[in-house]
mmCIF file of C-alpha atoms and ligand atoms in Angstrom:
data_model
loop_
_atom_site.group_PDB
_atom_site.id
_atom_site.type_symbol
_atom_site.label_atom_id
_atom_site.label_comp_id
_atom_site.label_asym_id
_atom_site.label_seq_id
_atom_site.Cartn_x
_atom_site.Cartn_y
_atom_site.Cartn_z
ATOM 1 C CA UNK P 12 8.790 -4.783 -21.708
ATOM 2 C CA UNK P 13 7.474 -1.024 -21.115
ATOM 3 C CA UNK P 14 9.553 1.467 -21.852
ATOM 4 C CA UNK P 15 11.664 3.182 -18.860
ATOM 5 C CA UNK P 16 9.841 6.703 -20.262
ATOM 6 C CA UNK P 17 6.772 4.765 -18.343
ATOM 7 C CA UNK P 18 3.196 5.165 -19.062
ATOM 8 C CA UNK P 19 1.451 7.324 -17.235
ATOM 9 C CA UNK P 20 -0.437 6.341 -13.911
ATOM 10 C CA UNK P 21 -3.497 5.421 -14.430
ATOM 11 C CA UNK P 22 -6.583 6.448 -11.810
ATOM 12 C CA UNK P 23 -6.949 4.272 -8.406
ATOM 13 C CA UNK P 24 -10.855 3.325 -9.902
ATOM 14 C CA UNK P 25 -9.269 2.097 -12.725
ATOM 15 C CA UNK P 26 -6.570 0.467 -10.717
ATOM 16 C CA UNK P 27 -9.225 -0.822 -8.598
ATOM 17 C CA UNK P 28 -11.448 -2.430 -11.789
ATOM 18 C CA UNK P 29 -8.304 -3.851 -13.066
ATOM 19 C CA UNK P 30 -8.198 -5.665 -9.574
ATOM 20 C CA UNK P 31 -11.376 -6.754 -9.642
ATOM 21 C CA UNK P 32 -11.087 -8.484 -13.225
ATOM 22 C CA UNK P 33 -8.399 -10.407 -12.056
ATOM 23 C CA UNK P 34 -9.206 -11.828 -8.483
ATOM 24 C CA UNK P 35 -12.612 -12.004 -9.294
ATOM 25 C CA UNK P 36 -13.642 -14.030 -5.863
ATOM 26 C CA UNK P 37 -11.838 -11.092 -3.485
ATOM 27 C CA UNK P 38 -13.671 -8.625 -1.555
ATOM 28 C CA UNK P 39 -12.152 -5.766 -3.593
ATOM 29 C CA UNK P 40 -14.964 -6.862 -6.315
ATOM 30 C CA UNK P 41 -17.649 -5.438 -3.986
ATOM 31 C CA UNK P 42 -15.080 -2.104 -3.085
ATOM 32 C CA UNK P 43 -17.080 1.392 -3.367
ATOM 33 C CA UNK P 44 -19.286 -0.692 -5.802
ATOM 34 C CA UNK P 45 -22.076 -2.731 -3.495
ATOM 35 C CA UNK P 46 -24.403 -0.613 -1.278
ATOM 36 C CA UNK P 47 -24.111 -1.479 2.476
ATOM 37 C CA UNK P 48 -28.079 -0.749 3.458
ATOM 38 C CA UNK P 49 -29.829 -2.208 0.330
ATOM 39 C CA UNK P 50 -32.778 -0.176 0.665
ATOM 40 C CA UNK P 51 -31.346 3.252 0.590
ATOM 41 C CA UNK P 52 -29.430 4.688 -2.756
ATOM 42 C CA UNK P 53 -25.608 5.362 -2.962
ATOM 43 C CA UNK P 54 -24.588 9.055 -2.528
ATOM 44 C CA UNK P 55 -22.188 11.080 -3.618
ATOM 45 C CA UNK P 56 -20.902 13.043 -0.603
ATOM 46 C CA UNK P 57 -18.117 16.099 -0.030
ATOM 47 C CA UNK P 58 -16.022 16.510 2.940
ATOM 48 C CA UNK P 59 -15.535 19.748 3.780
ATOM 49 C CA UNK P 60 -12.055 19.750 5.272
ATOM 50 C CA UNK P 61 -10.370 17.975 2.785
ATOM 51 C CA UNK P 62 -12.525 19.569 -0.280
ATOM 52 C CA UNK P 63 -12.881 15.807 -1.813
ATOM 53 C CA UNK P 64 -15.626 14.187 -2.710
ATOM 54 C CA UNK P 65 -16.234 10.527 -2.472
ATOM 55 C CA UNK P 66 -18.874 7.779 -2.613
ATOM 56 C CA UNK P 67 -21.501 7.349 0.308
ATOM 57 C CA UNK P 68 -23.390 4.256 0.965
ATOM 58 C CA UNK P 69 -21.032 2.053 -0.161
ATOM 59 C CA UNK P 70 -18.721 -0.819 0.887
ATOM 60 C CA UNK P 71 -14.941 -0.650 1.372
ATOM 61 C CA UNK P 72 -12.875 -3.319 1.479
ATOM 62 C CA UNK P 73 -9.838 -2.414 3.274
ATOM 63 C CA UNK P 74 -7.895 -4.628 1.030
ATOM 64 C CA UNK P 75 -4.464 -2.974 1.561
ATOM 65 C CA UNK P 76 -2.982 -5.443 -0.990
ATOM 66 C CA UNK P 77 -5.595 -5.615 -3.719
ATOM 67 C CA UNK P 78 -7.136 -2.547 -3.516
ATOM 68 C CA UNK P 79 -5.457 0.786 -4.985
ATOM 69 C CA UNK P 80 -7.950 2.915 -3.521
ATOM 70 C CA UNK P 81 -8.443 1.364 0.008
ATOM 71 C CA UNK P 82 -4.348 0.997 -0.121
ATOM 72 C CA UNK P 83 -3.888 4.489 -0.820
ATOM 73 C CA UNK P 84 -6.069 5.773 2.203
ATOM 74 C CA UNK P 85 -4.390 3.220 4.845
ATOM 75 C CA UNK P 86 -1.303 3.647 3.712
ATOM 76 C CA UNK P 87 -1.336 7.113 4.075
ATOM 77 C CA UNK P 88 -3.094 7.217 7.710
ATOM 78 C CA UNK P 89 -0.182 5.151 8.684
ATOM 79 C CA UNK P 90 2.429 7.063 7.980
ATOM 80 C CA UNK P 91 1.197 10.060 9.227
ATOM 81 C CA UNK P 92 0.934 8.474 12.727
ATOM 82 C CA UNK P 93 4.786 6.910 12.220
ATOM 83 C CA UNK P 94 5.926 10.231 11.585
ATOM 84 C CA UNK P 95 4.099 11.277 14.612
ATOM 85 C CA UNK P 96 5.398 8.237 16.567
ATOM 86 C CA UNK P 97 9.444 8.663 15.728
ATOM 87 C CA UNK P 98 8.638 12.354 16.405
ATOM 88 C CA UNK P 99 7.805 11.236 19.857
ATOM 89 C CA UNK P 100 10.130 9.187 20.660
ATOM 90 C CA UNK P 101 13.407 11.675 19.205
ATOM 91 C CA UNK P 102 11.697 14.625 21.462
ATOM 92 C CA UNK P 103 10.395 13.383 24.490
ATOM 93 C CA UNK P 104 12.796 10.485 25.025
ATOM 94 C CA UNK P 105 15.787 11.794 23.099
ATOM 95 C CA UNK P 106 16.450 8.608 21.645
ATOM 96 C CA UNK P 107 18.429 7.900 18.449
ATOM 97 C CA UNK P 108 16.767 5.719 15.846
ATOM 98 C CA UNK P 109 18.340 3.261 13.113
ATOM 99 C CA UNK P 110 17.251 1.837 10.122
ATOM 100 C CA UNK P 111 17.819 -1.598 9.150
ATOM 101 C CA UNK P 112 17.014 -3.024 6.058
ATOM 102 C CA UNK P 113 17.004 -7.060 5.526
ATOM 103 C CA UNK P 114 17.209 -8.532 2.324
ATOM 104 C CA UNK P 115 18.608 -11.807 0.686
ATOM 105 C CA UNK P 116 19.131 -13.478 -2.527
ATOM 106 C CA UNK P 117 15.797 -15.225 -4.218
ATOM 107 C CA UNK P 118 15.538 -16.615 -8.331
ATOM 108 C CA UNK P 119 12.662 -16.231 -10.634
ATOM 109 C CA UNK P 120 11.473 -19.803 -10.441
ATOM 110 C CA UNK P 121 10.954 -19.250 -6.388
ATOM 111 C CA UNK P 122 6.868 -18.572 -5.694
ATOM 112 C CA UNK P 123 6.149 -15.297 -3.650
ATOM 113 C CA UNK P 124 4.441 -17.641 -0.962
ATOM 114 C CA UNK P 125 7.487 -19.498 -0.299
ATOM 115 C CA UNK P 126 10.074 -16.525 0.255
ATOM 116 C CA UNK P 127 7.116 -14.496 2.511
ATOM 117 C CA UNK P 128 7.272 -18.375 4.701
ATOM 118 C CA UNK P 129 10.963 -18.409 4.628
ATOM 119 C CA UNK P 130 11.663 -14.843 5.591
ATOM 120 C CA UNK P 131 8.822 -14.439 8.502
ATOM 121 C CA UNK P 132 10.892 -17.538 9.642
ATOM 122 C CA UNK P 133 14.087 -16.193 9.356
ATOM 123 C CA UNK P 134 13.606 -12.654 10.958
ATOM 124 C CA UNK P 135 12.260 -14.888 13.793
ATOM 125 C CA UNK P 136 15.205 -16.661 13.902
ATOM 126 C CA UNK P 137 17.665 -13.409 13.480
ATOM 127 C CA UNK P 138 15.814 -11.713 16.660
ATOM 128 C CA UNK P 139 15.890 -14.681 18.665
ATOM 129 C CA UNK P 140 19.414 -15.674 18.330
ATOM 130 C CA UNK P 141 21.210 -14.636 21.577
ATOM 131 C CA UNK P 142 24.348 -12.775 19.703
ATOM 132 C CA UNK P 143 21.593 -10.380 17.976
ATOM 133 C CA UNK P 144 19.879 -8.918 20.934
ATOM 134 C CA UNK P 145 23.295 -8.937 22.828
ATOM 135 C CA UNK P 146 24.195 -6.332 20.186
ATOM 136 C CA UNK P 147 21.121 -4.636 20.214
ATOM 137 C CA UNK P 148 21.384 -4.327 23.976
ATOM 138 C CA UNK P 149 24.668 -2.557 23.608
ATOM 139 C CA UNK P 150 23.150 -0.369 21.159
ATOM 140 C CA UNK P 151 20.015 0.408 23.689
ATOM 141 C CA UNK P 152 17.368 -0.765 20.877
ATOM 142 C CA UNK P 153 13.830 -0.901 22.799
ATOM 143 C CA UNK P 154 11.425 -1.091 20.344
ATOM 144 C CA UNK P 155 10.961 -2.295 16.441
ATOM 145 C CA UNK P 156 8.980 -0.705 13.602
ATOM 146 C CA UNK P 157 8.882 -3.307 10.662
ATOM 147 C CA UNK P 158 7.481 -2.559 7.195
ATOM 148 C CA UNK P 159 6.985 -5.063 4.725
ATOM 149 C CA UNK P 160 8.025 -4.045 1.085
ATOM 150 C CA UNK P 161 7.530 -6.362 -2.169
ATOM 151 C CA UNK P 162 8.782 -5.684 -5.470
ATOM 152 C CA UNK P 163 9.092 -7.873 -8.619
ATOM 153 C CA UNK P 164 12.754 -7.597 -10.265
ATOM 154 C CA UNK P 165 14.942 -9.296 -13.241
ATOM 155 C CA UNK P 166 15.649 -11.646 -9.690
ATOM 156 C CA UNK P 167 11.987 -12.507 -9.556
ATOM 157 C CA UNK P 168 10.116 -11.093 -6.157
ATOM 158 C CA UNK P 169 11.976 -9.349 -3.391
ATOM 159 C CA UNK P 170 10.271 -9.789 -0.427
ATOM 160 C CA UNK P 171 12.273 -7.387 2.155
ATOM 161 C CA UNK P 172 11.508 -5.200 5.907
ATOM 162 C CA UNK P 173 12.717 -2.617 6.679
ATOM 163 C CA UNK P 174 12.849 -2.099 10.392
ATOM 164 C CA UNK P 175 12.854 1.067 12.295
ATOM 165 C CA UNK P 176 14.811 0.254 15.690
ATOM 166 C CA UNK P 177 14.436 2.626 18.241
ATOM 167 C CA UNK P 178 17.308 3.362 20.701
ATOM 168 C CA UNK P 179 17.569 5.032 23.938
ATOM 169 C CA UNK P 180 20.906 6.610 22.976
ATOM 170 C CA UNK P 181 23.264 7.724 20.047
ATOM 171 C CA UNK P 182 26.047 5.340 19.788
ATOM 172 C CA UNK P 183 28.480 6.547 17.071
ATOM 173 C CA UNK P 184 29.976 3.414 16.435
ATOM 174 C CA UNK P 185 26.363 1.315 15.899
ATOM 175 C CA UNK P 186 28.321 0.400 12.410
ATOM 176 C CA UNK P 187 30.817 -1.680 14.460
ATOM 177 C CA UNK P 188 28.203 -3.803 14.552
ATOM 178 C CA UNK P 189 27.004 -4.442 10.905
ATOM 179 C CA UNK P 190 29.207 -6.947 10.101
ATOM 180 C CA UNK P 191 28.950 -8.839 12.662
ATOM 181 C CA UNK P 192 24.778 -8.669 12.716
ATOM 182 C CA UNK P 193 25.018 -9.230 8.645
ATOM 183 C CA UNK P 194 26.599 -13.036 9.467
ATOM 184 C CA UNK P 195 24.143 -13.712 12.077
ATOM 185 C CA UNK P 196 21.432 -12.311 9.747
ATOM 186 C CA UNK P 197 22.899 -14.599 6.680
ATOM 187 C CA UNK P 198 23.213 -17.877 9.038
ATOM 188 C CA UNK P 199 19.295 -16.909 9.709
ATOM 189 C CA UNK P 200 18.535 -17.233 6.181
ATOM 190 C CA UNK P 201 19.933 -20.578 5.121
ATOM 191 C CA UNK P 202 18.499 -22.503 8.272
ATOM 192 C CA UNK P 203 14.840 -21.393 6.882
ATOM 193 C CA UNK P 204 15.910 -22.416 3.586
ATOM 194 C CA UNK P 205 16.649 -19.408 2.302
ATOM 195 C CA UNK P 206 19.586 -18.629 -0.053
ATOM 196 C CA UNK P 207 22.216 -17.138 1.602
ATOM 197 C CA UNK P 208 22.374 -13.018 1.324
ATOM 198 C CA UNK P 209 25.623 -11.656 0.249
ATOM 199 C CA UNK P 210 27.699 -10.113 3.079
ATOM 200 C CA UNK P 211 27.694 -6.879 1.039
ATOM 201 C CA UNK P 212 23.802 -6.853 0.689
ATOM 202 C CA UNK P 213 21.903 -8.811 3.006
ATOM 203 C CA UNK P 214 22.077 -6.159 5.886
ATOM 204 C CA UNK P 215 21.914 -2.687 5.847
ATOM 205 C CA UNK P 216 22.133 -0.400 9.065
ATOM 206 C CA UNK P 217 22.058 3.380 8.676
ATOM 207 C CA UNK P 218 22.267 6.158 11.433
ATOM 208 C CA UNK P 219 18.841 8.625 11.455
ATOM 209 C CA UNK P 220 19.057 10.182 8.701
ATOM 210 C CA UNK P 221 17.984 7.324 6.984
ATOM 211 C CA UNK P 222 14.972 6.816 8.988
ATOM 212 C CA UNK P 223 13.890 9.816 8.755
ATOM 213 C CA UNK P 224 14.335 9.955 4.853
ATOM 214 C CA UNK P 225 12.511 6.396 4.738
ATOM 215 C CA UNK P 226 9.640 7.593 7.169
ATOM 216 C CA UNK P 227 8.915 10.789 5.308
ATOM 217 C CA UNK P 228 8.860 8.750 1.881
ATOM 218 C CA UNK P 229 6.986 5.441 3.173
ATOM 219 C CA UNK P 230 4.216 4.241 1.469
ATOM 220 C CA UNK P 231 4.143 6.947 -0.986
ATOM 221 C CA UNK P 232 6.457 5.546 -3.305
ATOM 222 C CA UNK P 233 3.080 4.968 -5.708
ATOM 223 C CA UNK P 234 2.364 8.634 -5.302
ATOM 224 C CA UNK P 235 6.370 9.847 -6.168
ATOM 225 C CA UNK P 236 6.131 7.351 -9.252
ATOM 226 C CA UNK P 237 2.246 8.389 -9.856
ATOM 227 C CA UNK P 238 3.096 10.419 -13.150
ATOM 228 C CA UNK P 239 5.093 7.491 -14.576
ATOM 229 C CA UNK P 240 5.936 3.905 -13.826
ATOM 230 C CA UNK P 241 9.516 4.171 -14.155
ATOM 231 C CA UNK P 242 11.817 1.276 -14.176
ATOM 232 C CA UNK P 243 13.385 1.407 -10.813
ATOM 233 C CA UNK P 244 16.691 0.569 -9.564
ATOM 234 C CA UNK P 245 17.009 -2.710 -11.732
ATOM 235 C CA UNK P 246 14.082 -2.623 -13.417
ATOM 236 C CA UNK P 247 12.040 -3.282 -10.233
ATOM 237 C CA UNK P 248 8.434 -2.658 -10.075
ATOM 238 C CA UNK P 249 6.198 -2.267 -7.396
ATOM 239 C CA UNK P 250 2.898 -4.280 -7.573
ATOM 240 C CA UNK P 251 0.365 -1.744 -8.825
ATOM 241 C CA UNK P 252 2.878 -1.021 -11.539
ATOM 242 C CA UNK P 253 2.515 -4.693 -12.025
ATOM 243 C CA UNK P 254 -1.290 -4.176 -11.955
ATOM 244 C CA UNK P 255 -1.141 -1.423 -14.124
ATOM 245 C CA UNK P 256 1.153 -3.108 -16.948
ATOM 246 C CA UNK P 257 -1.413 -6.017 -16.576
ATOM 247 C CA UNK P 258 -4.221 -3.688 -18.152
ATOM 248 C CA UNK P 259 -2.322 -3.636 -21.572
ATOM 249 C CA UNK P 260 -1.330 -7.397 -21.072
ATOM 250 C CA UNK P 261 2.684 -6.500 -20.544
ATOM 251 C CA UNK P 262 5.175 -9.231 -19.732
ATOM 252 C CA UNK P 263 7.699 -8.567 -16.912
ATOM 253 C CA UNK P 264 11.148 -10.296 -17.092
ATOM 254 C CA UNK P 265 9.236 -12.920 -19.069
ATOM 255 C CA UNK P 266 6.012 -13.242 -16.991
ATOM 256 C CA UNK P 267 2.775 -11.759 -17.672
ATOM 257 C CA UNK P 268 1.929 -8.842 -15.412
ATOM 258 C CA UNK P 269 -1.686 -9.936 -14.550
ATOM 259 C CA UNK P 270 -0.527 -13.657 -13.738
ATOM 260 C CA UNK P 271 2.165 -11.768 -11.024
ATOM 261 C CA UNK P 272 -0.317 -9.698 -9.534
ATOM 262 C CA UNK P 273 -2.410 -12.426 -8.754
ATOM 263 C CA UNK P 274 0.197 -14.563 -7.308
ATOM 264 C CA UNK P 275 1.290 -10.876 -5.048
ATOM 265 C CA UNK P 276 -2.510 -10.587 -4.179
ATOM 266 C CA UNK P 277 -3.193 -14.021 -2.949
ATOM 267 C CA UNK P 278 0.229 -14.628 -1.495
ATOM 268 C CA UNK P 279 0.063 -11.326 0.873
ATOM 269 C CA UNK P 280 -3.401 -11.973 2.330
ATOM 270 C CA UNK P 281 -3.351 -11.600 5.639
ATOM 271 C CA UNK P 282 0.212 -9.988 6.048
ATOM 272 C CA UNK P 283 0.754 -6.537 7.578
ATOM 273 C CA UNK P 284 2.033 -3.875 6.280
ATOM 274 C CA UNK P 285 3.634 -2.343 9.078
ATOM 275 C CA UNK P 286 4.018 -3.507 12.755
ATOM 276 C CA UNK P 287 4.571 -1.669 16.055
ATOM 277 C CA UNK P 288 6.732 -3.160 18.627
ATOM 278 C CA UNK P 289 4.645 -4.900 21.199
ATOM 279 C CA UNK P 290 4.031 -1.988 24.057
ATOM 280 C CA UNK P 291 5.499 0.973 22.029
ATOM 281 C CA UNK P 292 2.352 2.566 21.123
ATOM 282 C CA UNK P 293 1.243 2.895 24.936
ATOM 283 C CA UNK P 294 4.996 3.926 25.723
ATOM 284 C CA UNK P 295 4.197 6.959 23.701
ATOM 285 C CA UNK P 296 0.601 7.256 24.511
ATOM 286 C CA UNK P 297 -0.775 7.020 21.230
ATOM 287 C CA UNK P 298 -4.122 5.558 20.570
ATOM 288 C CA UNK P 299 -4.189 1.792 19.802
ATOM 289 C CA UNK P 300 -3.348 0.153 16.231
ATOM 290 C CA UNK P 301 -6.259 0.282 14.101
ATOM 291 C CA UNK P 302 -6.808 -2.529 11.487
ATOM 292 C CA UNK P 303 -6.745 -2.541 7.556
ATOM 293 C CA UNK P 304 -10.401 -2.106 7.471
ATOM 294 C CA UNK P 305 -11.552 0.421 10.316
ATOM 295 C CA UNK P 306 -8.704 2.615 8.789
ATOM 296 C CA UNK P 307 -10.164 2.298 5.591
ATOM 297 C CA UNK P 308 -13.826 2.793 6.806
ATOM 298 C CA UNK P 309 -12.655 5.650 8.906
ATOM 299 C CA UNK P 310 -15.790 7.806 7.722
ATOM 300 C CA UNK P 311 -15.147 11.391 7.869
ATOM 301 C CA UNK P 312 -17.763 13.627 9.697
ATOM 302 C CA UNK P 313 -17.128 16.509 8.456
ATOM 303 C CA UNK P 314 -18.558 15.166 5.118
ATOM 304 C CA UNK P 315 -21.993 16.758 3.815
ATOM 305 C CA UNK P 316 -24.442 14.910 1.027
ATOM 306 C CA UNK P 317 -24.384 15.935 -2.272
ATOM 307 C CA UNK P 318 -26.474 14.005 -4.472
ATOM 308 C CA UNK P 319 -28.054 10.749 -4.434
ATOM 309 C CA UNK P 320 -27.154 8.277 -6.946
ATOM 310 C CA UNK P 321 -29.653 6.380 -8.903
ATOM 311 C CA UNK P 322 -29.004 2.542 -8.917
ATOM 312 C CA UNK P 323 -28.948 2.424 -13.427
ATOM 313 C CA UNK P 324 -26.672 5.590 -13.250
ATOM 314 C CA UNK P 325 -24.286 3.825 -10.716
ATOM 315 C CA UNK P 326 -24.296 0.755 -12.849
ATOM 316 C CA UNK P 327 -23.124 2.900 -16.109
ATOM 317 C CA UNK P 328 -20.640 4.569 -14.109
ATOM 318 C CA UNK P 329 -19.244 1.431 -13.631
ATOM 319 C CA UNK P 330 -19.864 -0.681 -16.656
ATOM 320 C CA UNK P 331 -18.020 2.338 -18.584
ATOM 321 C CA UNK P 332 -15.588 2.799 -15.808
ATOM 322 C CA UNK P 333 -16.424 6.643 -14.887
ATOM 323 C CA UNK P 334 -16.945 6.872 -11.379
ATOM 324 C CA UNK P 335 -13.766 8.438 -10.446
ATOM 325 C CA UNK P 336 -14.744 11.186 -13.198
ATOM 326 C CA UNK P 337 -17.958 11.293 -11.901
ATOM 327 C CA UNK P 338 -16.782 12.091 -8.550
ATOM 328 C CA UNK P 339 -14.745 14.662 -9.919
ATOM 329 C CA UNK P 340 -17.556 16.558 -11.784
ATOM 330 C CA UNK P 341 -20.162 16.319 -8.971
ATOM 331 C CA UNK P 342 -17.120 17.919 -6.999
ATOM 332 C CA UNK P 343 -16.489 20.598 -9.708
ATOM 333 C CA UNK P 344 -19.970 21.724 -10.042
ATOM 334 C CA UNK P 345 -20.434 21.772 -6.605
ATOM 335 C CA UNK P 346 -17.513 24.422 -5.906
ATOM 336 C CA UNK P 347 -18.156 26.245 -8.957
ATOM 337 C CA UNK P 348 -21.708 26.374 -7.909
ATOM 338 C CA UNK P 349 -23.495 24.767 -11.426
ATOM 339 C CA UNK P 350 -24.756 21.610 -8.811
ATOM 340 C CA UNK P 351 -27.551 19.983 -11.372
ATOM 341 C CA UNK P 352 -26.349 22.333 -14.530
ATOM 342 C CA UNK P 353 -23.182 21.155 -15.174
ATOM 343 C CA UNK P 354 -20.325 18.716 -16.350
ATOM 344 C CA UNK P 355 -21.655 15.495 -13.834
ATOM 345 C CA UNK P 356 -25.325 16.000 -15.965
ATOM 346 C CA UNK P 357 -23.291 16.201 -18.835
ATOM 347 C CA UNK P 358 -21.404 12.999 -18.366
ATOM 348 C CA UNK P 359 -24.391 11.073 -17.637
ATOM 349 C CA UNK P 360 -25.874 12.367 -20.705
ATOM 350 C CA UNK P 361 -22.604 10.846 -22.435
ATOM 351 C CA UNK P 362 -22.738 7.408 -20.825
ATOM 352 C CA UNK P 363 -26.466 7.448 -21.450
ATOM 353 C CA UNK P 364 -26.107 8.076 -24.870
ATOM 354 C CA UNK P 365 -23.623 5.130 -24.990
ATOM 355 C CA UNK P 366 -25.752 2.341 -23.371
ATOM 356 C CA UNK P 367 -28.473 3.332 -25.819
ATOM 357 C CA UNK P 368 -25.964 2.856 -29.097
ATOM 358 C CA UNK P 369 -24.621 -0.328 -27.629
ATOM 359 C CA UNK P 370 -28.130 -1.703 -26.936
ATOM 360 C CA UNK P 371 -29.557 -0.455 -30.429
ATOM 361 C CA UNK P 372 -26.063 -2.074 -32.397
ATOM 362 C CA UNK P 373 -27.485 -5.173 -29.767
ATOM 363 C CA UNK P 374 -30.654 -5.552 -31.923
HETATM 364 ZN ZN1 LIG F 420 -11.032 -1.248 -1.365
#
């Protein structure tokens, strides 16, 4: 078991290799690696607005769940536009806005894919059942934002949403309802075979100052933890910690890292990470939901061309897993104005220098 001092976060390319080794058939194999026109080289190119430099001419896989990097970017995107969205809908519509978290009780021996089947179910069931939106009538809900969180615990996986409801008005006694919504919520659970949540835990309901806390923090978890994987809250990790442990071959609560992660990354294809209430986004004229992938292919055009990159020198960048440094020196030399003269020649040299020892100790 890591230590709770953590080990410190490794880079998203690394992340992103790791991935690759271990679902070797997903698209996240082909991710910033594969050219999309064949006949033209990969580039390295800058954008000017953000002062980042990143690969040009290259696929993207938009794999929110396997893929660090493409994860990162969506993730991101998104929760700039829900922060937009509950901005909205507190100032033009001076509505009050709750958050609700759903959980229940799950064992180790219980696959991911079984709990992700049993708890779509029983949400259904919870929002369906005529007592629940009786209560959120009285409480003037009109619309749901629902995240989808997994993390891997002593308890084995904790599949769990977190739901955003958003209200037309403040009423100060929405806790009334909890208990009341926590019974209907556990009665949910055990008719799609769930086991039954604890009345203490399976619901949560907080006022908007928990919203906005969990809005301004979404996704980014990875980034507040990015120095160290920390144990969480009971030794819970999220599953690019579980990626990352994988790399040294760790075992989590008696399973191996890399075995988890591939049981996460197959088991969440296809789910989504965060859904808007059905009409919401027109109620407050934003633009309409862009997928995984055209938020990850988003192509920025403020971005200039830096340097081509030659197909061998692409190929050592990867085999010897430097193209996030690469990046980062093309960058560097580029600001500092050494573009040709500088560290990115330099680390080519390097790599160079290593394919030539490991060929000659070939021989
Ligand atoms: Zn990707």
């Amino acid at each position: 078991m890591p230590t709770p001092q953590g080990i410190q976060r490794v880079h998203d390319f690394l992340l992103q290799d790791q991935s690759t080794k271990l679902l070797p058939k997903e698209r996240v194999r082909f991710c910033r690696r594969h050219r999309i026109d064949k006949y033209k080289p990969r580039t390295v190119m800058y954008n000017e607005n953000r002062k980042k430099a990143h690969y040009g001419n290259v696929q993207i896989c938009g794999s929110i769940w396997a893929c660090p990097v493409c994860a990162k970017q969506i993730t991101e995107k998104r929760r700039q536009e829900l922060k937009t969205g509950l901005e909205k809908w507190k100032s033009s519509h001076e509505g009050a806005v709750y958050l609700l978290t759903l959980t229940f009780s799950h064992s180790k021996d219980q696959p991911l894919k079984f709990l992700l089947e049993g708890l779509r179910k029983a949400m259904k069931r919870f929002y369906e059942t005529t007592k629940v939106q009786a209560i959120f009538k009285k409480l003037g809900i009109k619309y749901k934002i629902k995240g989808l969180e997994v993390t891997f615990g002593a308890n084995g996986w904790h599949p769990h949403h977190h739901v955003l409801l958003l209200a037309s008005h403040h009423d100060l006694l929405f806790k009334n309802y909890a208990s009341e919504l926590t019974e209907l919520w556990i009665k949910a659970c055990v008719k799609s075979g769930l086991n039954a949540p604890s009345m203490q835990h399976g619901l949560d309901l907080r006022n908007g100052y928990y919203a906005e806390q969990y809005v301004s923090k979404w996704g980014i978890e990875d980034e507040i933890t990015k120095g160290n994987i920390k144990k969480g809250r009971n030794g819970s990790y999220s599953p690019f910690d579980l990626l990352q442990l994988s790399i040294t071959e760790e075992i989590v609560h008696g399973r191996s890292a890399a075995k988890l992660f591939q049981e996460f990354a197959i088991s969440m294809k296809g789910a989504r990470q965060l859904e808007w209430g059905r009409g919401l986004r027109n109620f407050l004229e934003m633009a309409q939901e862009k997928s995984d992938q055209e938020l990850a292919e988003e192509t920025d055009k403020a971005s200039i061309t830096l340097t081509p990159v030659e197909d061998l020198i692409f190929h050592l960048l990867c085999k010897f897993q430097k193209r996030h440094e690469y990046l980062d020196a093309v960058q560097q030399d580029y600001e500092n104005g050494c573009f040709g003269n500088g560290s990115a020649e330099r680390l080519i040299q390097q790599i160079a220098q290593r394919e030539i020892k490991e060929l000659q100790n070939a021989y």
